[in-house]
Coordinates of N, CA and C in Angstrom, one line a residue:
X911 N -3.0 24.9 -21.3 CA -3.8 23.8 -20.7 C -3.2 22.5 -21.2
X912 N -2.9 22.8 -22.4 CA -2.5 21.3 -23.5 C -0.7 21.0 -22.6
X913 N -0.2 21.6 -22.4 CA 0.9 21.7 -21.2 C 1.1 21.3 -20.5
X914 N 0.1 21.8 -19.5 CA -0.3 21.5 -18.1 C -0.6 19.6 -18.2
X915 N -1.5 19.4 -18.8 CA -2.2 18.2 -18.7 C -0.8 17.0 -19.4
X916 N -0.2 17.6 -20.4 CA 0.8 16.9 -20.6 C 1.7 16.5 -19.3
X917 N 1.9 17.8 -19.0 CA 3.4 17.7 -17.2 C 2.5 16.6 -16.4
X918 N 1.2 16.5 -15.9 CA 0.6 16.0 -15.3 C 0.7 14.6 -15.4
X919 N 0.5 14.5 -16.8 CA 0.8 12.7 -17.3 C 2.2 12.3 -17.2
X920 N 2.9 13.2 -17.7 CA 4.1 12.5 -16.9 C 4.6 12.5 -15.9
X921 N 4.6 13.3 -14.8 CA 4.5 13.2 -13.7 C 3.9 12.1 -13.0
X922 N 3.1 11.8 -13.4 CA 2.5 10.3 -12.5 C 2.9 9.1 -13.5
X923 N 3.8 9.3 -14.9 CA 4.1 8.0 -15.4 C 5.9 8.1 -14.4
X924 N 6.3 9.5 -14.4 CA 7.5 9.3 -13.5 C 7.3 8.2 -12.4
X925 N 6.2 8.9 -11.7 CA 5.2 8.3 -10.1 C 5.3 6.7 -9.9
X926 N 4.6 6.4 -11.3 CA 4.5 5.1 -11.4 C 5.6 4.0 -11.8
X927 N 6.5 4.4 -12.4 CA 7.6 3.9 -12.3 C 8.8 3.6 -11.2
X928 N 8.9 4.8 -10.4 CA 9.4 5.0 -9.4 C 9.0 4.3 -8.2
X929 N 7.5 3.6 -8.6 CA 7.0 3.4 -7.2 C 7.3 1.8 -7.3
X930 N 7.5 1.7 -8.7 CA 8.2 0.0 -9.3 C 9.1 -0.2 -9.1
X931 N 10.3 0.9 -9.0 CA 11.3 0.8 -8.7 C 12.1 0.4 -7.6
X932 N 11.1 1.5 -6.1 CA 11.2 1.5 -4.8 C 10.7 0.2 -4.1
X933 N 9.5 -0.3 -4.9 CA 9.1 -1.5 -4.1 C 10.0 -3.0 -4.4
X934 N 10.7 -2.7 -5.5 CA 11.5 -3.8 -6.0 C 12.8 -4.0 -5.3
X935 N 13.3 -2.4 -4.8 CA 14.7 -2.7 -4.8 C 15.0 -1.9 -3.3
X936 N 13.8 -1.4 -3.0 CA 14.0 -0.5 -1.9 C 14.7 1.2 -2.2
X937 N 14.5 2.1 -0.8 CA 15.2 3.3 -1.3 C 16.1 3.1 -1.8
X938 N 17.0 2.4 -0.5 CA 18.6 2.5 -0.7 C 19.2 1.9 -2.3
X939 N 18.3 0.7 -2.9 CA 18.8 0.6 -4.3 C 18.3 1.0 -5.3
X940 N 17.5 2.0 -5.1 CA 16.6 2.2 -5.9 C 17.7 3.8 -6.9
X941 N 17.5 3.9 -8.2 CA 18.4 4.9 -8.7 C 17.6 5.3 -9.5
X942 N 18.0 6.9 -9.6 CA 17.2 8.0 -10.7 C 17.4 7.3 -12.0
X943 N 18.5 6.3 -12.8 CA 18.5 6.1 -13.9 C 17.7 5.0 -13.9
X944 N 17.0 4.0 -12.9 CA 16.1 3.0 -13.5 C 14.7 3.7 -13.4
X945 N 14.7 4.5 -12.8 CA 13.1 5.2 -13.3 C 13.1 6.0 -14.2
X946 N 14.5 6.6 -14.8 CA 14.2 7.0 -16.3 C 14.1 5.9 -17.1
X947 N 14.7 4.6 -17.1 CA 14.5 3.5 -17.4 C 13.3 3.7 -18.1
X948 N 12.6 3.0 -16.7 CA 10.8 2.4 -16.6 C 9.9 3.6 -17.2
X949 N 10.5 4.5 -17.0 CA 9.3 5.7 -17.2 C 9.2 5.9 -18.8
X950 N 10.6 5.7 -19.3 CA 10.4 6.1 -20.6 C 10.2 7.6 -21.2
X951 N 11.3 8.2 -20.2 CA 11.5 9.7 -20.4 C 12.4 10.1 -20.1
X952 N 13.2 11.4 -20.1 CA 14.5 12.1 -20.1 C 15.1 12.0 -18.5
X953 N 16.4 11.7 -18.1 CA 16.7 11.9 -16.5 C 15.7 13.6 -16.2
X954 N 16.6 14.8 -17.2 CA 16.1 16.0 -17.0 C 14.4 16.3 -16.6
X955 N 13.4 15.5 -17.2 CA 12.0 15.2 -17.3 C 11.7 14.8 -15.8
X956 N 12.6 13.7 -15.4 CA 12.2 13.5 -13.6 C 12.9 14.7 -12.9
X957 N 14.0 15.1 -13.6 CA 14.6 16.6 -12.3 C 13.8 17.8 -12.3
X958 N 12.8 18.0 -13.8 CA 12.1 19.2 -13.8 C 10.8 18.8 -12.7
X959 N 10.7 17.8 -12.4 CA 9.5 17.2 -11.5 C 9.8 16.9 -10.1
X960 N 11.0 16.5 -9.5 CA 11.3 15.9 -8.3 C 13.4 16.3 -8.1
X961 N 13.5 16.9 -7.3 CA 14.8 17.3 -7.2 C 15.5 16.4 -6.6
X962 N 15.4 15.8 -6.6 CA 16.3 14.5 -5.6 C 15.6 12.9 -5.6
X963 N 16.1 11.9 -5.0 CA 15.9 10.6 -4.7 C 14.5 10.8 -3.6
X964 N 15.4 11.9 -2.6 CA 14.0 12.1 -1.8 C 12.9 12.6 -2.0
X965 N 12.4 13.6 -2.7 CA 11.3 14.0 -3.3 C 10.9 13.5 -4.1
X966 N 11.2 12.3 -4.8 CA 10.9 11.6 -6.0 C 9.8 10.5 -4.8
X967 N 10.4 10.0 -3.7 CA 10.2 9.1 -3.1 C 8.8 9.2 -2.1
X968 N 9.1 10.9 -1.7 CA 7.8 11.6 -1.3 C 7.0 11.5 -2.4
X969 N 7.1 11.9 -3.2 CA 5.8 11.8 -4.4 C 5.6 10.6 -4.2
X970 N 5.7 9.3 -3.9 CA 5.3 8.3 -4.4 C 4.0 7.9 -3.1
X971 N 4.8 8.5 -1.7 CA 4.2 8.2 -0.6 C 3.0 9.0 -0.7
X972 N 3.0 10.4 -1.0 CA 1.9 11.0 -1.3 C 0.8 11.2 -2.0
X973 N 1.1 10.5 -3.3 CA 0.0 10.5 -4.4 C -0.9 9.1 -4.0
X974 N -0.7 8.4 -3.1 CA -1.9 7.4 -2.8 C -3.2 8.6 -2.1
X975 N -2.6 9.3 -1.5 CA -3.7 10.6 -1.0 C -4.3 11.5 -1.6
X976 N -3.5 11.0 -3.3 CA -4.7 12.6 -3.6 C -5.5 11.8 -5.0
X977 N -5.8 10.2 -4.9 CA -6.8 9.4 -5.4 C -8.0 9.6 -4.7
X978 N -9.0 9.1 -5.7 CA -10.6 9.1 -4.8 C -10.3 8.6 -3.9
X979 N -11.2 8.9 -2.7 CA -11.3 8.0 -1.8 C -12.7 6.5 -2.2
X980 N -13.1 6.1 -0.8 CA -13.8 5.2 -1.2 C -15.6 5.8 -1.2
X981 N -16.4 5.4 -1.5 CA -18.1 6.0 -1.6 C -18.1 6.5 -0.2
X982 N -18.7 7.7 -0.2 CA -18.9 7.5 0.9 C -20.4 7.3 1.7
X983 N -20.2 6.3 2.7 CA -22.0 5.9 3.2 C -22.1 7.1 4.3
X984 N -23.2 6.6 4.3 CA -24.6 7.4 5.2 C -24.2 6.5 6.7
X985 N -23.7 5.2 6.8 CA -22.6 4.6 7.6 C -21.7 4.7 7.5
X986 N -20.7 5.7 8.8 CA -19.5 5.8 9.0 C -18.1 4.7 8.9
X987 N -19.3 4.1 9.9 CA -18.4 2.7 10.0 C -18.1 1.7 9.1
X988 N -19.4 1.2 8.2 CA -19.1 0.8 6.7 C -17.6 1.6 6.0
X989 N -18.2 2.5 5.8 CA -17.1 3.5 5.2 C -15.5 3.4 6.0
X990 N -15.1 3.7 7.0 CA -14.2 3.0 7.9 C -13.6 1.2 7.4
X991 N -14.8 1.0 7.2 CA -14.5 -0.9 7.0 C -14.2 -0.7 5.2
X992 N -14.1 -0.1 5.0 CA -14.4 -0.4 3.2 C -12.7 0.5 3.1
X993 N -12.5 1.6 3.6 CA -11.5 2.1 3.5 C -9.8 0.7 4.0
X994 N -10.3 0.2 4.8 CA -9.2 -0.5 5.3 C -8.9 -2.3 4.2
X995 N -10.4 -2.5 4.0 CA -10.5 -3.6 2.9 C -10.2 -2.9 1.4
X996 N -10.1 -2.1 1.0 CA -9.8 -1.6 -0.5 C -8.3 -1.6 -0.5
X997 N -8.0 -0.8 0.2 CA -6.5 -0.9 0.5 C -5.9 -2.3 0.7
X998 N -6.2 -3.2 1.3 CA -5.9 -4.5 1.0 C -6.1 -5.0 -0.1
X999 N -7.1 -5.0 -0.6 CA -7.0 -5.5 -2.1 C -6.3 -4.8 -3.2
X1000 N -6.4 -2.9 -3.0 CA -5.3 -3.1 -3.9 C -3.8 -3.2 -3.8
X1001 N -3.4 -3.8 -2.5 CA -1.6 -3.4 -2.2 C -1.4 -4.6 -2.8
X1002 N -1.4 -5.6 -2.7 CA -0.7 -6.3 -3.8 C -1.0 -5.9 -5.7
X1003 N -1.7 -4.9 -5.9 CA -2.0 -4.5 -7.4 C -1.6 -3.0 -7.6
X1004 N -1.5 -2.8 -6.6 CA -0.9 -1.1 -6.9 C 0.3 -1.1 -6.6
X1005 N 1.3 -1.0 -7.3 CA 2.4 -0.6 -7.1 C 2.8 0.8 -6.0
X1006 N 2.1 2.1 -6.4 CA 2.3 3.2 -5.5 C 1.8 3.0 -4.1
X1007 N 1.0 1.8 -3.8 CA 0.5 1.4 -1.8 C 1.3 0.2 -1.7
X1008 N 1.9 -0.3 -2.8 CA 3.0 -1.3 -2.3 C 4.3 -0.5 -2.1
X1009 N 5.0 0.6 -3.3 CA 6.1 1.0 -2.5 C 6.3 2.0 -1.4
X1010 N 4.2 2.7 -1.4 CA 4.4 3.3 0.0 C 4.8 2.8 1.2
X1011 N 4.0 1.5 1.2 CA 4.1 0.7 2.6 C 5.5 0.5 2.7
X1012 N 6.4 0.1 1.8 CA 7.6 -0.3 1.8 C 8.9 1.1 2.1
X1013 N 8.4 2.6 2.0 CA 8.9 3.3 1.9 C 8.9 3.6 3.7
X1014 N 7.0 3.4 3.7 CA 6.9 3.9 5.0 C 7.8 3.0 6.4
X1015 N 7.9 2.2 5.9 CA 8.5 0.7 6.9 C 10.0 0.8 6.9
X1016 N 10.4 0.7 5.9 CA 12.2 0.6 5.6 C 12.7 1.8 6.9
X1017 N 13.6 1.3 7.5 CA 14.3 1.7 8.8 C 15.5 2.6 8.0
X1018 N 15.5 2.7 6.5 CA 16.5 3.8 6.0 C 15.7 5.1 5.8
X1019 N 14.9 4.8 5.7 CA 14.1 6.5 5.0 C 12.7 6.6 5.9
X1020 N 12.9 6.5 7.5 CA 11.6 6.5 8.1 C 11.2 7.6 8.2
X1021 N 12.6 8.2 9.0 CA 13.3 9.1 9.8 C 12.7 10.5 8.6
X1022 N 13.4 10.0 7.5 CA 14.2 11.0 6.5 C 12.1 11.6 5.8
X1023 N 11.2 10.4 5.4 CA 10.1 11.2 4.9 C 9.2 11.0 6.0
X1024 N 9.4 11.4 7.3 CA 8.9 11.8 8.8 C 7.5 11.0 8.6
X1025 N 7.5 9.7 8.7 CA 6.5 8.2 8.6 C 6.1 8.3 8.1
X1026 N 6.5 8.7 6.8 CA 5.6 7.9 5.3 C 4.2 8.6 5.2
X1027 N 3.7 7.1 5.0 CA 2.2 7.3 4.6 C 1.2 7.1 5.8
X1028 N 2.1 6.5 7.2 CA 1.6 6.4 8.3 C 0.7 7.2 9.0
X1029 N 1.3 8.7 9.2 CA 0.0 9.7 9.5 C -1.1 10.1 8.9
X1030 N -0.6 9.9 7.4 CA -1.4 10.6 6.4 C -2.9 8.6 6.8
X1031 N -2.8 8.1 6.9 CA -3.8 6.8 7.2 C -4.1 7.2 8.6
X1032 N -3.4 7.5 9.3 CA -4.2 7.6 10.8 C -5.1 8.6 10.8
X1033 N -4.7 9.7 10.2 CA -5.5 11.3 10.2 C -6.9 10.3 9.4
X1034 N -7.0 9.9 8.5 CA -8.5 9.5 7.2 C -9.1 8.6 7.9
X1035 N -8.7 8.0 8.7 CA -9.7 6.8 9.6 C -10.0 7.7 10.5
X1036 N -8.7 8.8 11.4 CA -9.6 9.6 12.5 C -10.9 10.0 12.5
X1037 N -10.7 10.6 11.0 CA -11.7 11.5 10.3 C -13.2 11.1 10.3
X1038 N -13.4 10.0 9.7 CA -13.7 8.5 9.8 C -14.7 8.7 10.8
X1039 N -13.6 7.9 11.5 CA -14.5 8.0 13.4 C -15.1 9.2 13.6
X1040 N -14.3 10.3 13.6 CA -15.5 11.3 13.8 C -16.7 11.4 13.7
X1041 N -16.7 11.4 12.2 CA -18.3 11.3 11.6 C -19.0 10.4 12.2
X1042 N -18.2 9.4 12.7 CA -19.2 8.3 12.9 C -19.6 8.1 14.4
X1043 N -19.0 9.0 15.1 CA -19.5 9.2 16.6 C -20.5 10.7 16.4
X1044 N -20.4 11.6 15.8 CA -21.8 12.3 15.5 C -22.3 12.0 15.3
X1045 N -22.8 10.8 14.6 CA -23.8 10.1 13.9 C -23.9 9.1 15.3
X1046 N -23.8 8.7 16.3 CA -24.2 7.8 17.3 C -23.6 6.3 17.2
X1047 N -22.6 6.0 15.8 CA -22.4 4.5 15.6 C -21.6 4.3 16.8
X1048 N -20.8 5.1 17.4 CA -19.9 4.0 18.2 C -20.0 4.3 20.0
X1049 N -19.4 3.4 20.2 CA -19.9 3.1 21.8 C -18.9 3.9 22.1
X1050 N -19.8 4.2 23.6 CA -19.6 5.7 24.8 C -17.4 5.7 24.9
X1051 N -16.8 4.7 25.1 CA -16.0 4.7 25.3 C -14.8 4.8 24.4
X1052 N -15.6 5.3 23.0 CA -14.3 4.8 22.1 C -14.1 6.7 22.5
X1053 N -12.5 6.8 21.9 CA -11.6 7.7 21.2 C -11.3 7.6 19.8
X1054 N -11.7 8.3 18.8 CA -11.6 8.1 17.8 C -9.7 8.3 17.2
X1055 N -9.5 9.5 18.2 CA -7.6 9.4 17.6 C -6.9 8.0 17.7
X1056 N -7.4 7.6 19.3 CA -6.3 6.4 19.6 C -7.0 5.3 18.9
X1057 N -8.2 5.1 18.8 CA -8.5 3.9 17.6 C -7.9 3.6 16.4
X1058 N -8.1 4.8 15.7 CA -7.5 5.3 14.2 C -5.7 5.0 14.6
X1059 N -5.1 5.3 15.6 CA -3.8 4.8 15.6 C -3.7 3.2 15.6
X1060 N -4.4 2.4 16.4 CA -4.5 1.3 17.0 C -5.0 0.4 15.4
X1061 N -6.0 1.3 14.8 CA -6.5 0.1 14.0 C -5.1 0.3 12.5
X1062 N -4.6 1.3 12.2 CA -3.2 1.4 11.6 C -2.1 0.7 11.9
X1063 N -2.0 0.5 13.3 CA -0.8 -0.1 13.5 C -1.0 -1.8 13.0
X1064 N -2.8 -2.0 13.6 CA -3.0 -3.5 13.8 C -2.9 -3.5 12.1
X1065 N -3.2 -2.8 11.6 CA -3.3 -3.4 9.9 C -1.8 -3.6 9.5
X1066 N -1.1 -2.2 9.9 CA 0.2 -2.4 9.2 C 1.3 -3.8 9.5
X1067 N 0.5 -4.1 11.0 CA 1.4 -5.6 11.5 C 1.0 -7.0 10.3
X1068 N -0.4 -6.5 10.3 CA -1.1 -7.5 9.4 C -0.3 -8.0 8.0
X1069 N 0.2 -6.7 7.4 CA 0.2 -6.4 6.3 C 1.7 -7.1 6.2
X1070 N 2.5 -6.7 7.0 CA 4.0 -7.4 7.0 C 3.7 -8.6 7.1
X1071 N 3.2 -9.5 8.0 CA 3.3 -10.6 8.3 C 2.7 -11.4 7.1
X1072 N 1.3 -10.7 6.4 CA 0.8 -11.1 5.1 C 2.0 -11.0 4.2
X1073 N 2.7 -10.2 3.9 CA 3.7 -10.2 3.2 C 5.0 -11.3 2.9
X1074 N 5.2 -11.8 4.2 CA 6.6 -12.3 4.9 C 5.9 -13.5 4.2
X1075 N 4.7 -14.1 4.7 CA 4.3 -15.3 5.0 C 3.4 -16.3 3.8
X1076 N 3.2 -15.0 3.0 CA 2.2 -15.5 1.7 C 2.7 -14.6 0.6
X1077 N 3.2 -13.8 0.6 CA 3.6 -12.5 -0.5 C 2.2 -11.8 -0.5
X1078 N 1.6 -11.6 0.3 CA 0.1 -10.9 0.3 C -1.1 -11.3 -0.1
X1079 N -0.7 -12.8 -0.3 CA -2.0 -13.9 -1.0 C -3.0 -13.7 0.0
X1080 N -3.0 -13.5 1.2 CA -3.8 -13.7 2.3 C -3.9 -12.2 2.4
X1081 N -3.8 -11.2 2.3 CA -4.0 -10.0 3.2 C -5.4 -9.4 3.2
X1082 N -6.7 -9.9 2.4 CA -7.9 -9.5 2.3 C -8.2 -10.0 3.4
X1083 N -8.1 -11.6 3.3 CA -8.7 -12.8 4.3 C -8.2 -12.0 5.6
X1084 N -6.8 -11.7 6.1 CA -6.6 -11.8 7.5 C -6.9 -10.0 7.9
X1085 N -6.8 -8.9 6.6 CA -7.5 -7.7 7.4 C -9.1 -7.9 7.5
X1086 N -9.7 -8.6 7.1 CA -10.8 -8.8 7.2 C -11.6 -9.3 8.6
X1087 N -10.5 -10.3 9.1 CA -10.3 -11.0 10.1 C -10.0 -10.1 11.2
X1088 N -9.4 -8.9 10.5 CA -8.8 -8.0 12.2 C -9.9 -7.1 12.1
X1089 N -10.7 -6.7 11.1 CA -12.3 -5.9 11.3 C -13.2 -7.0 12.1
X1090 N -13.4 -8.3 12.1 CA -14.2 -9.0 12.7 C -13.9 -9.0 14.2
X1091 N -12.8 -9.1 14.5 CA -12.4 -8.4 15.8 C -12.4 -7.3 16.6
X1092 N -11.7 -6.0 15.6 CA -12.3 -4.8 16.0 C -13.5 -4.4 16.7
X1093 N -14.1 -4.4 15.5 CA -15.8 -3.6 14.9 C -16.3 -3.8 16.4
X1094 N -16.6 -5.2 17.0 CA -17.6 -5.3 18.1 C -17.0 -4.6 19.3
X1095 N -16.1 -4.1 19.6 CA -15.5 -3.3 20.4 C -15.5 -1.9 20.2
X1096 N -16.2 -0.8 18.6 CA -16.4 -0.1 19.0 C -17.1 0.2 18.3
X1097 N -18.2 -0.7 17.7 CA -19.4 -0.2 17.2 C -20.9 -0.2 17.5
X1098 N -21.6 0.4 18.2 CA -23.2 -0.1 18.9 C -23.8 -0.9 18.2
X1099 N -24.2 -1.8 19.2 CA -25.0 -3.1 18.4 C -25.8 -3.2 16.9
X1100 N -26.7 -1.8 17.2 CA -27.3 -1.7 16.4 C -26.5 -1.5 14.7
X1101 N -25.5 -0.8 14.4 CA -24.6 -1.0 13.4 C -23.7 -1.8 13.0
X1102 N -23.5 -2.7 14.3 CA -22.7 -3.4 14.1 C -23.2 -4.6 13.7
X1103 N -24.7 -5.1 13.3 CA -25.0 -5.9 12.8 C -25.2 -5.9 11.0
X1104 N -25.8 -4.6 11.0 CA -25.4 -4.8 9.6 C -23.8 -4.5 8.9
X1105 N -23.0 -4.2 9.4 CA -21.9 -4.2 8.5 C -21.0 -5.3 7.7
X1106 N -20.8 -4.9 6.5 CA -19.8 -5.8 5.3 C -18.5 -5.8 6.1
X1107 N -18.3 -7.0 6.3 CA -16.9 -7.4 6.9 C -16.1 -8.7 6.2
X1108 N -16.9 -9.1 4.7 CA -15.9 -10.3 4.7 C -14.4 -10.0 3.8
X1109 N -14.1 -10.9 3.6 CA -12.7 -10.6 2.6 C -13.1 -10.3 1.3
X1110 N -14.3 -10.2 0.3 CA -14.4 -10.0 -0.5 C -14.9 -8.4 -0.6
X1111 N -15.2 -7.5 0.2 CA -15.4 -6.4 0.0 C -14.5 -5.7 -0.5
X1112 N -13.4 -5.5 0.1 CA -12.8 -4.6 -0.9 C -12.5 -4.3 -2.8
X1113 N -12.9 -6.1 -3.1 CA -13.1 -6.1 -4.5 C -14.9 -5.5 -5.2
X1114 N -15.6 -5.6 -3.4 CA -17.0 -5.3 -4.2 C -17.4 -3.4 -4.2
X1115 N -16.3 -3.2 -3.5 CA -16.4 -1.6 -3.5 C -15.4 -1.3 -4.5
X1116 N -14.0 -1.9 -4.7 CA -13.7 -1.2 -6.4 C -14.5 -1.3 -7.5
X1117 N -15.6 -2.6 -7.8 CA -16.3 -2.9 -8.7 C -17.1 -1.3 -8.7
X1118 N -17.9 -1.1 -7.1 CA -18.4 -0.3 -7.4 C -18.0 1.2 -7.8
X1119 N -17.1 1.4 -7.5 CA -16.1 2.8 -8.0 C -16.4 3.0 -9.7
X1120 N -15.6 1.4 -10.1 CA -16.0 1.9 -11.5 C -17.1 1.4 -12.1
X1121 N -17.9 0.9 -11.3 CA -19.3 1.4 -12.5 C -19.9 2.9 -12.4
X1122 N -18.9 3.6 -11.5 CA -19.6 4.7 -11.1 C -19.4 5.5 -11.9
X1123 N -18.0 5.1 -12.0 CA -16.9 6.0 -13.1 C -17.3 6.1 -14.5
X1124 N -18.0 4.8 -14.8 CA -18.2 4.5 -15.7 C -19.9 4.9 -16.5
X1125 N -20.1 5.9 -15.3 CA -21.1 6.5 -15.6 C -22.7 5.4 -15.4
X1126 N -22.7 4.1 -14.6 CA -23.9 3.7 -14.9 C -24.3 4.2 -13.6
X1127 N -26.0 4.4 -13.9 CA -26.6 4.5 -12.9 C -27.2 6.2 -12.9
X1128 N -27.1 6.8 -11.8 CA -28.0 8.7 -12.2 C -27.2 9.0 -11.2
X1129 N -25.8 8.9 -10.6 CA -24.9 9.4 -9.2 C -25.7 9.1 -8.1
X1130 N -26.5 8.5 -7.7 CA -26.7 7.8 -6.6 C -26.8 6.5 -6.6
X1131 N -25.5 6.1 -6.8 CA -25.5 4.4 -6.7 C -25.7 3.8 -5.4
X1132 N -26.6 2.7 -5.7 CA -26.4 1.9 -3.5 C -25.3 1.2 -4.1
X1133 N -24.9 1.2 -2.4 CA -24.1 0.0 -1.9 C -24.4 -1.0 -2.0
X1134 N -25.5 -1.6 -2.7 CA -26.0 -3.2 -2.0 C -27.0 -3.5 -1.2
X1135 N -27.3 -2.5 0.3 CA -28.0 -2.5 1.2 C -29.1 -1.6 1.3
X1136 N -29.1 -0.8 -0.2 CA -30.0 0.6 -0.6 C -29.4 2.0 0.2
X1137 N -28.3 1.7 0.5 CA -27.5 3.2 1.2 C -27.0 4.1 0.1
X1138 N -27.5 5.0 -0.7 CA -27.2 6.0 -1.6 C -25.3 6.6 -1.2
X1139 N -24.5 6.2 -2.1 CA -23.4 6.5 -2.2 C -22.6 7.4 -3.4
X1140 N -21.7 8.4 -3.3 CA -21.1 8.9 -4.2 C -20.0 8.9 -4.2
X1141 N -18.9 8.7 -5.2 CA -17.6 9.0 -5.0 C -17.2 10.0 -5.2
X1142 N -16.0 9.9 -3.9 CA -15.8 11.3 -3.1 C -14.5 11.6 -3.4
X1143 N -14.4 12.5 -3.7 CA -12.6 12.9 -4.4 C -12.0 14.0 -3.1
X1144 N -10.8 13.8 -3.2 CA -9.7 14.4 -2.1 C -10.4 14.0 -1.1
X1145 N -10.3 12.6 -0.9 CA -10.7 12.3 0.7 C -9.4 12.2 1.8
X1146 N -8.5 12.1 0.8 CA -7.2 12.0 1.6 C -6.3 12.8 2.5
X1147 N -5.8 12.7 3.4 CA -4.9 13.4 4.1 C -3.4 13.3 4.1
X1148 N -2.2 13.8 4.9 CA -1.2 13.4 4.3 C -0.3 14.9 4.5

């Protein structure tokens, strides 16, 4: 067990380095000797864990999916809006959703790790929607697959152009701005009035993660609105 838990820790200090690596320099410059570098472990240590440049790379794209996801509400669509605002706030702080984005986008390795982190985001909003058209939140005409593609693509445009144009100083503000647009197009009125849409949410739903984490409270923490929430582990797809 004392083993296992060890391989485990380094394996994601590999992760984490790697994903420092990839966002800095890209695939193509990116090399197995600066993540033994950064990692501060044996070349042999990252080959017993990842056989190649590409599976090193896959790990990086994949382990954003097997973190908590976000609380999940009793509102779908909150939940939906909170997933797309967390992710914004942390891509400029996480290394591993900054060199995913950058792994998933780069026109050298699109092909090669069959879109990234792309599907694995369309499938957890699909999901998303589901729930939230059993539950009655959204109007008669939505499609939850082609929304969940539509609202990925719209974020991932967002996200470049936040990038190009501010280094991601803006990307809370302007995904925030593409939910205020969305939402009323596929949410029934009646939900659609109470929902958290501004740019500060995604910092008010990490706060709330870790006080969760942090044990305050009896596991039914509200949201704010008195919506009983828990954090939900393996929410991810991929």
């Amino acid at each position: 067990m004392v083993r296992q838990e060890r391989a485990l820790r380094t394996r994601r200090l590999i992760l984490e380095a790697a994903a420092s690596v990839f966002d800095e320099f890209g695939y193509e410059g990116a090399t197995i000797g600066e993540v033994v570098s950064r990692a501060g472990v044996t070349r042999g240590a990252v080959y017993f864990h990842f056989a190649s440049k590409r599976d090193l790379a896959q790990g990086v794209v994949e382990e954003q999916f097997s973190q908590d996801g976000v609380p999940e509400r009793s509102c779908k669509l909150q939940e939906f809006v909170d997933t797309g605002m967390v992710v914004a706030h942390l891509m400029p702080r996480d290394p591993l959703l900054s060199a995913g984005a950058r792994l998933s986008l780069g026109q050298d390795v699109f092909d090669d790790l069959g879109g990234g982190a792309i599907p694995g985001w369309i499938g957890r909003m699909e999901t998303i929607l589901l729930a939230a058209g059993e539950r009655g939140e959204l109007l008669p005409h939505v499609v939850p697959a082609d929304t969940a593609w539509l609202i990925i693509a719209a974020w991932t445009g967002v996200q470049i152009q936040s990038q190009k144009l501010s280094g991601r100083a803006d990307l809370e503000l302007r995904v925030s701005a593409l939910f205020q647009h969305l939402m009323p197009s596929i949410a029934v009125p009646g939900v659609l009035g109470s929902l958290r849409l501004g740019p500060d949410r995604g910092a008010q739903v990490i706060a709330e993660i870790a006080a969760a984490r942090a044990g305050e409270g009896d596991g039914e923490e509200g949201d704010g609105d008195g919506v009983p929430v828990e954090v939900r582990a393996g929410a991810g797809t991929g």
